[in-house]
């Protein structure tokens, strides 16, 4: 675990992005609470909730895209911030279900945002919005874990849809054949196609087939709860019964309330996890000194992540 800390000058942008990505629907929250949650709310309230949430997410993503386009090179802090916001959008799509998120992660390093097919994917996302005005097409490359498809889109009435963006006539030819073979299952046509194609095109076709298999696998796991992983051959089954996992929200909130009033605090959870917080300004430098002394005494040489 490596220490990570955002540059202080990014705080206004971080707050704005978080507000848009995670709080776009807050005008509907009182109504949802009064109705006992989104499951019990009327169709009108649910539609407004989804529309406003997706609108806020689109605005957050647009800000990120604009920053990426106008920057010659992203700083480490900017990349951490942008991926964190994109991850928060993906988690909302997935309903915070880790079992579904695992189907999207393929243990690959996140791409360089300045050197991927970024412009093409941004254009494809704009086309999705033009066809479905209340949709939210999330650019997969912005996230740290969505590694199946180029766009993970939330489209009201249709659910989550994965899009793969391909450019050029050769890719168009490969997609046409892949669709034809998927319907016909004609091995003779596949043999002729391979004989008439370059090794590079054949490898690209193999990649496209693998990616399509992963997309179908994810869709089946989410919709049916069972599917065979095309990469490992393992049968994945998601039990229908929900398992509630303990969180540390209560302990963290108590720590942030800082009842001792000393400007910093440390809490121990389950005798193994240490969490700490510090309120520091130029007028309370002593708080930072005391906090550093306490953390060094407790944590060294343990790994520490500053969030």
Short mmCIF file of N, CA, C and O in Angstrom, two decimals, residues 248 268-274 302:
data_model
loop_
_atom_site.label_atom_id
_atom_site.label_comp_id
_atom_site.label_asym_id
_atom_site.label_seq_id
_atom_site.Cartn_x
_atom_site.Cartn_y
_atom_site.Cartn_z
N UNK A 248 -17.53 0.23 8.51
CA UNK A 248 -16.94 0.98 9.61
C UNK A 248 -17.43 2.43 9.58
O UNK A 248 -16.78 3.32 10.11
N UNK A 268 -9.10 2.32 16.56
CA UNK A 268 -8.68 0.96 16.22
C UNK A 268 -9.93 0.11 16.01
O UNK A 268 -10.81 0.08 16.87
N UNK A 269 -10.00 -0.58 14.87
CA UNK A 269 -11.15 -1.40 14.53
C UNK A 269 -10.73 -2.86 14.46
O UNK A 269 -9.75 -3.20 13.77
N UNK A 270 -11.45 -3.72 15.16
CA UNK A 270 -11.20 -5.16 15.16
C UNK A 270 -9.76 -5.50 15.52
O UNK A 270 -9.21 -6.50 15.05
N UNK A 271 -9.15 -4.68 16.35
CA UNK A 271 -7.79 -4.92 16.85
C UNK A 271 -6.75 -5.03 15.74
O UNK A 271 -5.66 -5.59 15.96
N UNK A 272 -7.06 -4.51 14.54
CA UNK A 272 -6.08 -4.65 13.46
C UNK A 272 -6.04 -3.46 12.51
O UNK A 272 -5.01 -3.21 11.88
N UNK A 273 -7.16 -2.74 12.37
CA UNK A 273 -7.21 -1.63 11.42
C UNK A 273 -7.20 -0.31 12.18
O UNK A 273 -8.07 -0.06 13.01
N UNK A 274 -6.20 0.52 11.88
CA UNK A 274 -6.09 1.84 12.50
C UNK A 274 -6.57 2.90 11.50
O UNK A 274 -6.17 2.89 10.34
N UNK A 302 4.36 -0.11 9.65
CA UNK A 302 3.20 -0.61 8.92
C UNK A 302 2.91 0.27 7.70
O UNK A 302 3.25 1.46 7.70
#
